[in-house]
């Protein structure tokens, strides 16, 4: 905490120094969204280069003065929380003054900018994310406040902890982790008692694009147990994008890649090549939209695809067919095909990439 306080004091000192010299204060931030500032490393994923291009948030420019003020406001809130050892969610910060902040996304973006500027992980700023992910299966752990969580005993779903960093005493006899893209598929697998029928496993869903806590939990499970981690996604560009976020990280959070990515993650399904192999009826497939085609082309250009020839081939199959499919398409074969046939066969015979 002393490191966080010193980093904030350093920023404020710079602002005061500028004012004392009669200059307009400026905050200098890394260009987080610029691919030129990102390098790809097999062992980490996407990470920010040390000497990256920067942008300035000026206090005397009409286009950035408001953002400058909001950054100082949130810095002051973080400073008080670290001093008093209290925590707040991003939502708490937004609702402390909705008129001032304007929207939750503005608050979220500024918090990420501050974390990157100070080079301090967000959890150390005493800001917690609102969790949207769920976990179930062969896992038990103790939360930071001493609450014992046991996912093993039942088909109950547990919310991913809001402070993954603080959980301890993780115990699991799982053989693998299955990351499921969507809540509906996750619930279906729970109803089918998949995680105890096939072999003990842990199931996680970020319910779409994963929040940071869900990504932290996947990383913590990998660091703790080192067992295989598979993804079950829709066979569409959006599903592939989500899988890449778990495996290689995102451009906007590349400064925290070391805590968030798991490059060992494998793509279990739904593969574009599965659609032909399983003779999925053509009328059950969905044509790619122009937006899908653009996203697919953008993924194909990314640095990590060139080192994944099998992935590259799958993306080429999708691009050539101009068709996509949701995991639910497997119900066209039989209502429980996913849990009874598809996943057990994939896991037994190594049908992953």
PDB file of N, CA and C in Angstrom, residues 80-168:
ATOM      1  N   UNK A  80      -7.635   7.522  -0.684  1.00  0.00           N
ATOM      2  CA  UNK A  80      -8.356   7.400   0.606  1.00  0.00           C
ATOM      3  C   UNK A  80      -8.621   5.940   0.948  1.00  0.00           C
ATOM      4  N   UNK A  81      -8.988   5.130  -0.068  1.00  0.00           N
ATOM      5  CA  UNK A  81      -9.293   3.715   0.192  1.00  0.00           C
ATOM      6  C   UNK A  81      -8.050   2.949   0.634  1.00  0.00           C
ATOM      7  N   UNK A  82      -6.927   3.233  -0.015  1.00  0.00           N
ATOM      8  CA  UNK A  82      -5.676   2.532   0.351  1.00  0.00           C
ATOM      9  C   UNK A  82      -5.260   2.935   1.761  1.00  0.00           C
ATOM     10  N   UNK A  83      -5.410   4.243   2.067  1.00  0.00           N
ATOM     11  CA  UNK A  83      -5.059   4.731   3.418  1.00  0.00           C
ATOM     12  C   UNK A  83      -5.899   4.066   4.498  1.00  0.00           C
ATOM     13  N   UNK A  84      -7.211   3.933   4.213  1.00  0.00           N
ATOM     14  CA  UNK A  84      -8.128   3.407   5.234  1.00  0.00           C
ATOM     15  C   UNK A  84      -8.326   1.893   5.123  1.00  0.00           C
ATOM     16  N   UNK A  85      -7.609   1.263   4.157  1.00  0.00           N
ATOM     17  CA  UNK A  85      -7.717  -0.172   3.909  1.00  0.00           C
ATOM     18  C   UNK A  85      -9.161  -0.612   3.646  1.00  0.00           C
ATOM     19  N   UNK A  86      -9.867   0.194   2.837  1.00  0.00           N
ATOM     20  CA  UNK A  86     -11.222  -0.170   2.420  1.00  0.00           C
ATOM     21  C   UNK A  86     -11.221  -0.442   0.919  1.00  0.00           C
ATOM     22  N   UNK A  87     -12.284  -1.092   0.461  1.00  0.00           N
ATOM     23  CA  UNK A  87     -12.377  -1.470  -0.958  1.00  0.00           C
ATOM     24  C   UNK A  87     -13.685  -0.957  -1.551  1.00  0.00           C
ATOM     25  N   UNK A  88     -13.702  -0.787  -2.866  1.00  0.00           N
ATOM     26  CA  UNK A  88     -14.938  -0.419  -3.560  1.00  0.00           C
ATOM     27  C   UNK A  88     -14.942  -1.112  -4.918  1.00  0.00           C
ATOM     28  N   UNK A  89     -16.131  -1.378  -5.425  1.00  0.00           N
ATOM     29  CA  UNK A  89     -16.219  -1.906  -6.790  1.00  0.00           C
ATOM     30  C   UNK A  89     -16.234  -0.721  -7.757  1.00  0.00           C
ATOM     31  N   UNK A  90     -16.006  -1.013  -9.026  1.00  0.00           N
ATOM     32  CA  UNK A  90     -16.085   0.045 -10.045  1.00  0.00           C
ATOM     33  C   UNK A  90     -17.483   0.648 -10.046  1.00  0.00           C
ATOM     34  N   UNK A  91     -18.455  -0.207  -9.773  1.00  0.00           N
ATOM     35  CA  UNK A  91     -19.859   0.246  -9.727  1.00  0.00           C
ATOM     36  C   UNK A  91     -20.073   1.227  -8.573  1.00  0.00           C
ATOM     37  N   UNK A  92     -19.461   0.924  -7.411  1.00  0.00           N
ATOM     38  CA  UNK A  92     -19.555   1.833  -6.250  1.00  0.00           C
ATOM     39  C   UNK A  92     -19.013   3.211  -6.617  1.00  0.00           C
ATOM     40  N   UNK A  93     -17.881   3.221  -7.325  1.00  0.00           N
ATOM     41  CA  UNK A  93     -17.249   4.495  -7.691  1.00  0.00           C
ATOM     42  C   UNK A  93     -18.166   5.289  -8.614  1.00  0.00           C
ATOM     43  N   UNK A  94     -18.742   4.612  -9.604  1.00  0.00           N
ATOM     44  CA  UNK A  94     -19.653   5.305 -10.533  1.00  0.00           C
ATOM     45  C   UNK A  94     -20.847   5.874  -9.780  1.00  0.00           C
ATOM     46  N   UNK A  95     -21.448   5.069  -8.888  1.00  0.00           N
ATOM     47  CA  UNK A  95     -22.661   5.525  -8.188  1.00  0.00           C
ATOM     48  C   UNK A  95     -22.376   6.543  -7.084  1.00  0.00           C
ATOM     49  N   UNK A  96     -21.096   6.750  -6.765  1.00  0.00           N
ATOM     50  CA  UNK A  96     -20.783   7.795  -5.776  1.00  0.00           C
ATOM     51  C   UNK A  96     -21.077   9.185  -6.354  1.00  0.00           C
ATOM     52  N   UNK A  97     -21.071   9.300  -7.689  1.00  0.00           N
ATOM     53  CA  UNK A  97     -21.417  10.584  -8.325  1.00  0.00           C
ATOM     54  C   UNK A  97     -21.725  10.352  -9.805  1.00  0.00           C
ATOM     55  N   UNK A  98     -22.926   9.845 -10.079  1.00  0.00           N
ATOM     56  CA  UNK A  98     -23.283   9.469 -11.454  1.00  0.00           C
ATOM     57  C   UNK A  98     -23.298  10.682 -12.386  1.00  0.00           C
ATOM     58  N   UNK A  99     -23.699  11.839 -11.863  1.00  0.00           N
ATOM     59  CA  UNK A  99     -23.746  13.049 -12.713  1.00  0.00           C
ATOM     60  C   UNK A  99     -22.337  13.454 -13.148  1.00  0.00           C
ATOM     61  N   UNK A 100     -21.399  13.354 -12.218  1.00  0.00           N
ATOM     62  CA  UNK A 100     -20.021  13.732 -12.533  1.00  0.00           C
ATOM     63  C   UNK A 100     -19.411  12.777 -13.551  1.00  0.00           C
ATOM     64  N   UNK A 101     -19.561  11.470 -13.319  1.00  0.00           N
ATOM     65  CA  UNK A 101     -18.886  10.489 -14.168  1.00  0.00           C
ATOM     66  C   UNK A 101     -19.586  10.260 -15.503  1.00  0.00           C
ATOM     67  N   UNK A 102     -20.906  10.342 -15.504  1.00  0.00           N
ATOM     68  CA  UNK A 102     -21.643  10.227 -16.775  1.00  0.00           C
ATOM     69  C   UNK A 102     -22.002   8.811 -17.167  1.00  0.00           C
ATOM     70  N   UNK A 103     -21.059   7.871 -17.081  1.00  0.00           N
ATOM     71  CA  UNK A 103     -21.379   6.470 -17.400  1.00  0.00           C
ATOM     72  C   UNK A 103     -20.383   5.539 -16.736  1.00  0.00           C
ATOM     73  N   UNK A 104     -20.825   4.278 -16.574  1.00  0.00           N
ATOM     74  CA  UNK A 104     -19.963   3.262 -15.963  1.00  0.00           C
ATOM     75  C   UNK A 104     -18.734   3.004 -16.830  1.00  0.00           C
ATOM     76  N   UNK A 105     -18.901   3.025 -18.161  1.00  0.00           N
ATOM     77  CA  UNK A 105     -17.770   2.708 -19.057  1.00  0.00           C
ATOM     78  C   UNK A 105     -16.658   3.753 -18.943  1.00  0.00           C
ATOM     79  N   UNK A 106     -17.034   5.016 -18.666  1.00  0.00           N
ATOM     80  CA  UNK A 106     -16.025   6.075 -18.469  1.00  0.00           C
ATOM     81  C   UNK A 106     -15.188   5.748 -17.227  1.00  0.00           C
ATOM     82  N   UNK A 107     -15.870   5.348 -16.151  1.00  0.00           N
ATOM     83  CA  UNK A 107     -15.176   4.988 -14.903  1.00  0.00           C
ATOM     84  C   UNK A 107     -14.254   3.786 -15.141  1.00  0.00           C
ATOM     85  N   UNK A 108     -14.778   2.753 -15.823  1.00  0.00           N
ATOM     86  CA  UNK A 108     -13.988   1.539 -16.085  1.00  0.00           C
ATOM     87  C   UNK A 108     -12.712   1.876 -16.850  1.00  0.00           C
ATOM     88  N   UNK A 109     -12.853   2.703 -17.881  1.00  0.00           N
ATOM     89  CA  UNK A 109     -11.714   3.067 -18.722  1.00  0.00           C
ATOM     90  C   UNK A 109     -10.667   3.850 -17.923  1.00  0.00           C
ATOM     91  N   UNK A 110     -11.134   4.800 -17.111  1.00  0.00           N
ATOM     92  CA  UNK A 110     -10.198   5.630 -16.327  1.00  0.00           C
ATOM     93  C   UNK A 110      -9.443   4.781 -15.303  1.00  0.00           C
ATOM     94  N   UNK A 111     -10.134   3.817 -14.696  1.00  0.00           N
ATOM     95  CA  UNK A 111      -9.468   2.941 -13.722  1.00  0.00           C
ATOM     96  C   UNK A 111      -8.359   2.134 -14.409  1.00  0.00           C
ATOM     97  N   UNK A 112      -8.641   1.630 -15.604  1.00  0.00           N
ATOM     98  CA  UNK A 112      -7.612   0.894 -16.362  1.00  0.00           C
ATOM     99  C   UNK A 112      -6.446   1.801 -16.747  1.00  0.00           C
ATOM    100  N   UNK A 113      -6.771   3.044 -17.133  1.00  0.00           N
ATOM    101  CA  UNK A 113      -5.725   4.015 -17.496  1.00  0.00           C
ATOM    102  C   UNK A 113      -4.825   4.303 -16.285  1.00  0.00           C
ATOM    103  N   UNK A 114      -5.450   4.468 -15.120  1.00  0.00           N
ATOM    104  CA  UNK A 114      -4.697   4.765 -13.891  1.00  0.00           C
ATOM    105  C   UNK A 114      -3.795   3.582 -13.533  1.00  0.00           C
ATOM    106  N   UNK A 115      -4.351   2.366 -13.607  1.00  0.00           N
ATOM    107  CA  UNK A 115      -3.584   1.162 -13.292  1.00  0.00           C
ATOM    108  C   UNK A 115      -2.358   1.057 -14.194  1.00  0.00           C
ATOM    109  N   UNK A 116      -2.552   1.351 -15.482  1.00  0.00           N
ATOM    110  CA  UNK A 116      -1.460   1.290 -16.451  1.00  0.00           C
ATOM    111  C   UNK A 116      -0.444   2.418 -16.205  1.00  0.00           C
ATOM    112  N   UNK A 117      -0.952   3.619 -15.910  1.00  0.00           N
ATOM    113  CA  UNK A 117      -0.077   4.783 -15.679  1.00  0.00           C
ATOM    114  C   UNK A 117       0.815   4.562 -14.452  1.00  0.00           C
ATOM    115  N   UNK A 118       0.210   4.034 -13.371  1.00  0.00           N
ATOM    116  CA  UNK A 118       0.965   3.827 -12.131  1.00  0.00           C
ATOM    117  C   UNK A 118       1.789   2.529 -12.164  1.00  0.00           C
ATOM    118  N   UNK A 119       1.511   1.686 -13.193  1.00  0.00           N
ATOM    119  CA  UNK A 119       2.143   0.351 -13.281  1.00  0.00           C
ATOM    120  C   UNK A 119       1.866  -0.478 -12.024  1.00  0.00           C
ATOM    121  N   UNK A 120       0.608  -0.400 -11.587  1.00  0.00           N
ATOM    122  CA  UNK A 120       0.187  -1.126 -10.381  1.00  0.00           C
ATOM    123  C   UNK A 120      -1.079  -1.914 -10.727  1.00  0.00           C
ATOM    124  N   UNK A 121      -1.116  -3.238 -10.448  1.00  0.00           N
ATOM    125  CA  UNK A 121      -2.318  -4.025 -10.758  1.00  0.00           C
ATOM    126  C   UNK A 121      -3.553  -3.446 -10.087  1.00  0.00           C
ATOM    127  N   UNK A 122      -4.695  -3.611 -10.750  1.00  0.00           N
ATOM    128  CA  UNK A 122      -5.914  -2.958 -10.266  1.00  0.00           C
ATOM    129  C   UNK A 122      -6.312  -3.405  -8.867  1.00  0.00           C
ATOM    130  N   UNK A 123      -6.099  -4.696  -8.559  1.00  0.00           N
ATOM    131  CA  UNK A 123      -6.500  -5.162  -7.217  1.00  0.00           C
ATOM    132  C   UNK A 123      -5.731  -4.438  -6.118  1.00  0.00           C
ATOM    133  N   UNK A 124      -4.468  -3.972  -6.429  1.00  0.00           N
ATOM    134  CA  UNK A 124      -3.685  -3.241  -5.434  1.00  0.00           C
ATOM    135  C   UNK A 124      -4.178  -1.813  -5.254  1.00  0.00           C
ATOM    136  N   UNK A 125      -5.045  -1.364  -6.167  1.00  0.00           N
ATOM    137  CA  UNK A 125      -5.636  -0.024  -6.037  1.00  0.00           C
ATOM    138  C   UNK A 125      -6.891  -0.059  -5.163  1.00  0.00           C
ATOM    139  N   UNK A 126      -7.211  -1.238  -4.621  1.00  0.00           N
ATOM    140  CA  UNK A 126      -8.377  -1.439  -3.745  1.00  0.00           C
ATOM    141  C   UNK A 126      -9.703  -1.295  -4.502  1.00  0.00           C
ATOM    142  N   UNK A 127      -9.640  -1.533  -5.820  1.00  0.00           N
ATOM    143  CA  UNK A 127     -10.864  -1.489  -6.626  1.00  0.00           C
ATOM    144  C   UNK A 127     -11.179  -2.914  -7.064  1.00  0.00           C
ATOM    145  N   UNK A 128     -12.385  -3.359  -6.738  1.00  0.00           N
ATOM    146  CA  UNK A 128     -12.814  -4.704  -7.102  1.00  0.00           C
ATOM    147  C   UNK A 128     -13.745  -4.631  -8.303  1.00  0.00           C
ATOM    148  N   UNK A 129     -13.655  -5.640  -9.169  1.00  0.00           N
ATOM    149  CA  UNK A 129     -14.594  -5.721 -10.292  1.00  0.00           C
ATOM    150  C   UNK A 129     -15.866  -6.389  -9.796  1.00  0.00           C
ATOM    151  N   UNK A 130     -16.991  -6.021 -10.388  1.00  0.00           N
ATOM    152  CA  UNK A 130     -18.212  -6.768 -10.150  1.00  0.00           C
ATOM    153  C   UNK A 130     -18.071  -8.049 -10.960  1.00  0.00           C
ATOM    154  N   UNK A 131     -18.244  -9.178 -10.284  1.00  0.00           N
ATOM    155  CA  UNK A 131     -18.017 -10.457 -10.953  1.00  0.00           C
ATOM    156  C   UNK A 131     -19.235 -10.879 -11.743  1.00  0.00           C
ATOM    157  N   UNK A 132     -19.010 -11.373 -12.970  1.00  0.00           N
ATOM    158  CA  UNK A 132     -20.140 -11.925 -13.726  1.00  0.00           C
ATOM    159  C   UNK A 132     -19.953 -13.425 -13.983  1.00  0.00           C
ATOM    160  N   UNK A 133     -18.743 -13.948 -13.695  1.00  0.00           N
ATOM    161  CA  UNK A 133     -18.459 -15.346 -13.998  1.00  0.00           C
ATOM    162  C   UNK A 133     -18.956 -16.314 -12.932  1.00  0.00           C
ATOM    163  N   UNK A 134     -19.104 -17.591 -13.350  1.00  0.00           N
ATOM    164  CA  UNK A 134     -19.527 -18.663 -12.456  1.00  0.00           C
ATOM    165  C   UNK A 134     -18.510 -19.802 -12.490  1.00  0.00           C
ATOM    166  N   UNK A 135     -18.452 -20.547 -11.386  1.00  0.00           N
ATOM    167  CA  UNK A 135     -17.576 -21.725 -11.316  1.00  0.00           C
ATOM    168  C   UNK A 135     -18.354 -22.871 -10.667  1.00  0.00           C
ATOM    169  N   UNK A 136     -18.081 -24.090 -11.109  1.00  0.00           N
ATOM    170  CA  UNK A 136     -18.723 -25.278 -10.526  1.00  0.00           C
ATOM    171  C   UNK A 136     -17.774 -26.457 -10.719  1.00  0.00           C
ATOM    172  N   UNK A 137     -18.021 -27.535  -9.960  1.00  0.00           N
ATOM    173  CA  UNK A 137     -17.221 -28.747 -10.161  1.00  0.00           C
ATOM    174  C   UNK A 137     -16.319 -29.078  -9.000  1.00  0.00           C
ATOM    175  N   UNK A 138     -15.241 -29.781  -9.294  1.00  0.00           N
ATOM    176  CA  UNK A 138     -14.384 -30.358  -8.255  1.00  0.00           C
ATOM    177  C   UNK A 138     -13.372 -29.332  -7.737  1.00  0.00           C
ATOM    178  N   UNK A 139     -13.847 -28.454  -6.888  1.00  0.00           N
ATOM    179  CA  UNK A 139     -12.978 -27.388  -6.362  1.00  0.00           C
ATOM    180  C   UNK A 139     -13.503 -26.895  -5.022  1.00  0.00           C
ATOM    181  N   UNK A 140     -12.584 -26.697  -4.086  1.00  0.00           N
ATOM    182  CA  UNK A 140     -12.944 -26.003  -2.839  1.00  0.00           C
ATOM    183  C   UNK A 140     -11.823 -25.025  -2.506  1.00  0.00           C
ATOM    184  N   UNK A 141     -12.181 -23.943  -1.829  1.00  0.00           N
ATOM    185  CA  UNK A 141     -11.195 -22.927  -1.453  1.00  0.00           C
ATOM    186  C   UNK A 141     -11.744 -22.075  -0.314  1.00  0.00           C
ATOM    187  N   UNK A 142     -10.859 -21.278   0.270  1.00  0.00           N
ATOM    188  CA  UNK A 142     -11.261 -20.357   1.343  1.00  0.00           C
ATOM    189  C   UNK A 142     -11.113 -18.931   0.828  1.00  0.00           C
ATOM    190  N   UNK A 143     -12.171 -18.137   0.959  1.00  0.00           N
ATOM    191  CA  UNK A 143     -12.105 -16.742   0.517  1.00  0.00           C
ATOM    192  C   UNK A 143     -11.316 -15.923   1.538  1.00  0.00           C
ATOM    193  N   UNK A 144     -10.964 -14.709   1.143  1.00  0.00           N
ATOM    194  CA  UNK A 144     -10.102 -13.863   1.979  1.00  0.00           C
ATOM    195  C   UNK A 144     -10.704 -13.618   3.362  1.00  0.00           C
ATOM    196  N   UNK A 145     -12.052 -13.521   3.437  1.00  0.00           N
ATOM    197  CA  UNK A 145     -12.706 -13.248   4.735  1.00  0.00           C
ATOM    198  C   UNK A 145     -12.917 -14.521   5.560  1.00  0.00           C
ATOM    199  N   UNK A 146     -12.395 -15.669   5.064  1.00  0.00           N
ATOM    200  CA  UNK A 146     -12.518 -16.921   5.827  1.00  0.00           C
ATOM    201  C   UNK A 146     -13.678 -17.803   5.396  1.00  0.00           C
ATOM    202  N   UNK A 147     -14.533 -17.314   4.493  1.00  0.00           N
ATOM    203  CA  UNK A 147     -15.663 -18.119   4.008  1.00  0.00           C
ATOM    204  C   UNK A 147     -15.139 -19.322   3.233  1.00  0.00           C
ATOM    205  N   UNK A 148     -15.630 -20.521   3.605  1.00  0.00           N
ATOM    206  CA  UNK A 148     -15.211 -21.742   2.895  1.00  0.00           C
ATOM    207  C   UNK A 148     -16.208 -22.019   1.765  1.00  0.00           C
ATOM    208  N   UNK A 149     -15.699 -22.224   0.591  1.00  0.00           N
ATOM    209  CA  UNK A 149     -16.546 -22.500  -0.579  1.00  0.00           C
ATOM    210  C   UNK A 149     -16.219 -23.904  -1.072  1.00  0.00           C
ATOM    211  N   UNK A 150     -17.260 -24.733  -1.207  1.00  0.00           N
ATOM    212  CA  UNK A 150     -17.056 -26.090  -1.704  1.00  0.00           C
ATOM    213  C   UNK A 150     -17.982 -26.336  -2.894  1.00  0.00           C
ATOM    214  N   UNK A 151     -17.401 -26.291  -4.079  1.00  0.00           N
ATOM    215  CA  UNK A 151     -18.188 -26.497  -5.296  1.00  0.00           C
ATOM    216  C   UNK A 151     -18.378 -27.986  -5.578  1.00  0.00           C
ATOM    217  N   UNK A 152     -17.628 -28.842  -4.883  1.00  0.00           N
ATOM    218  CA  UNK A 152     -17.559 -30.266  -5.216  1.00  0.00           C
ATOM    219  C   UNK A 152     -18.829 -31.029  -4.853  1.00  0.00           C
ATOM    220  N   UNK A 153     -19.483 -30.616  -3.778  1.00  0.00           N
ATOM    221  CA  UNK A 153     -20.561 -31.435  -3.215  1.00  0.00           C
ATOM    222  C   UNK A 153     -21.871 -31.394  -3.988  1.00  0.00           C
ATOM    223  N   UNK A 154     -22.039 -30.406  -4.837  1.00  0.00           N
ATOM    224  CA  UNK A 154     -23.363 -30.264  -5.443  1.00  0.00           C
ATOM    225  C   UNK A 154     -23.247 -29.699  -6.842  1.00  0.00           C
ATOM    226  N   UNK A 155     -24.395 -29.635  -7.495  1.00  0.00           N
ATOM    227  CA  UNK A 155     -24.435 -29.035  -8.837  1.00  0.00           C
ATOM    228  C   UNK A 155     -24.725 -27.541  -8.717  1.00  0.00           C
ATOM    229  N   UNK A 156     -24.425 -26.990  -7.538  1.00  0.00           N
ATOM    230  CA  UNK A 156     -24.662 -25.559  -7.321  1.00  0.00           C
ATOM    231  C   UNK A 156     -23.607 -24.738  -8.046  1.00  0.00           C
ATOM    232  N   UNK A 157     -24.042 -23.591  -8.540  1.00  0.00           N
ATOM    233  CA  UNK A 157     -23.126 -22.669  -9.217  1.00  0.00           C
ATOM    234  C   UNK A 157     -22.665 -21.641  -8.200  1.00  0.00           C
ATOM    235  N   UNK A 158     -21.376 -21.315  -8.219  1.00  0.00           N
ATOM    236  CA  UNK A 158     -20.843 -20.287  -7.336  1.00  0.00           C
ATOM    237  C   UNK A 158     -20.306 -19.135  -8.171  1.00  0.00           C
ATOM    238  N   UNK A 159     -20.544 -17.909  -7.696  1.00  0.00           N
ATOM    239  CA  UNK A 159     -19.983 -16.746  -8.394  1.00  0.00           C
ATOM    240  C   UNK A 159     -18.468 -16.754  -8.210  1.00  0.00           C
ATOM    241  N   UNK A 160     -17.758 -16.383  -9.247  1.00  0.00           N
ATOM    242  CA  UNK A 160     -16.301 -16.232  -9.136  1.00  0.00           C
ATOM    243  C   UNK A 160     -16.025 -15.180  -8.062  1.00  0.00           C
ATOM    244  N   UNK A 161     -15.089 -15.412  -7.135  1.00  0.00           N
ATOM    245  CA  UNK A 161     -14.848 -14.443  -6.050  1.00  0.00           C
ATOM    246  C   UNK A 161     -14.454 -13.070  -6.599  1.00  0.00           C
ATOM    247  N   UNK A 162     -14.861 -12.018  -5.873  1.00  0.00           N
ATOM    248  CA  UNK A 162     -14.529 -10.659  -6.330  1.00  0.00           C
ATOM    249  C   UNK A 162     -13.080 -10.299  -6.005  1.00  0.00           C
ATOM    250  N   UNK A 163     -12.447 -11.074  -5.111  1.00  0.00           N
ATOM    251  CA  UNK A 163     -11.021 -10.872  -4.860  1.00  0.00           C
ATOM    252  C   UNK A 163     -10.293 -12.212  -4.988  1.00  0.00           C
ATOM    253  N   UNK A 164     -10.059 -12.616  -6.231  1.00  0.00           N
ATOM    254  CA  UNK A 164      -9.421 -13.912  -6.509  1.00  0.00           C
ATOM    255  C   UNK A 164      -8.032 -13.966  -5.884  1.00  0.00           C
ATOM    256  N   UNK A 165      -7.370 -12.822  -5.840  1.00  0.00           N
ATOM    257  CA  UNK A 165      -6.010 -12.747  -5.298  1.00  0.00           C
ATOM    258  C   UNK A 165      -5.964 -13.237  -3.847  1.00  0.00           C
ATOM    259  N   UNK A 166      -7.074 -13.019  -3.112  1.00  0.00           N
ATOM    260  CA  UNK A 166      -7.085 -13.345  -1.687  1.00  0.00           C
ATOM    261  C   UNK A 166      -7.526 -14.757  -1.357  1.00  0.00           C
ATOM    262  N   UNK A 167      -7.956 -15.559  -2.346  1.00  0.00           N
ATOM    263  CA  UNK A 167      -8.429 -16.911  -2.005  1.00  0.00           C
ATOM    264  C   UNK A 167      -7.240 -17.842  -1.748  1.00  0.00           C
ATOM    265  N   UNK A 168      -7.463 -18.792  -0.836  1.00  0.00           N
ATOM    266  CA  UNK A 168      -6.360 -19.712  -0.474  1.00  0.00           C
ATOM    267  C   UNK A 168      -6.919 -21.103  -0.211  1.00  0.00           C
TER     268      UNK A 168
END
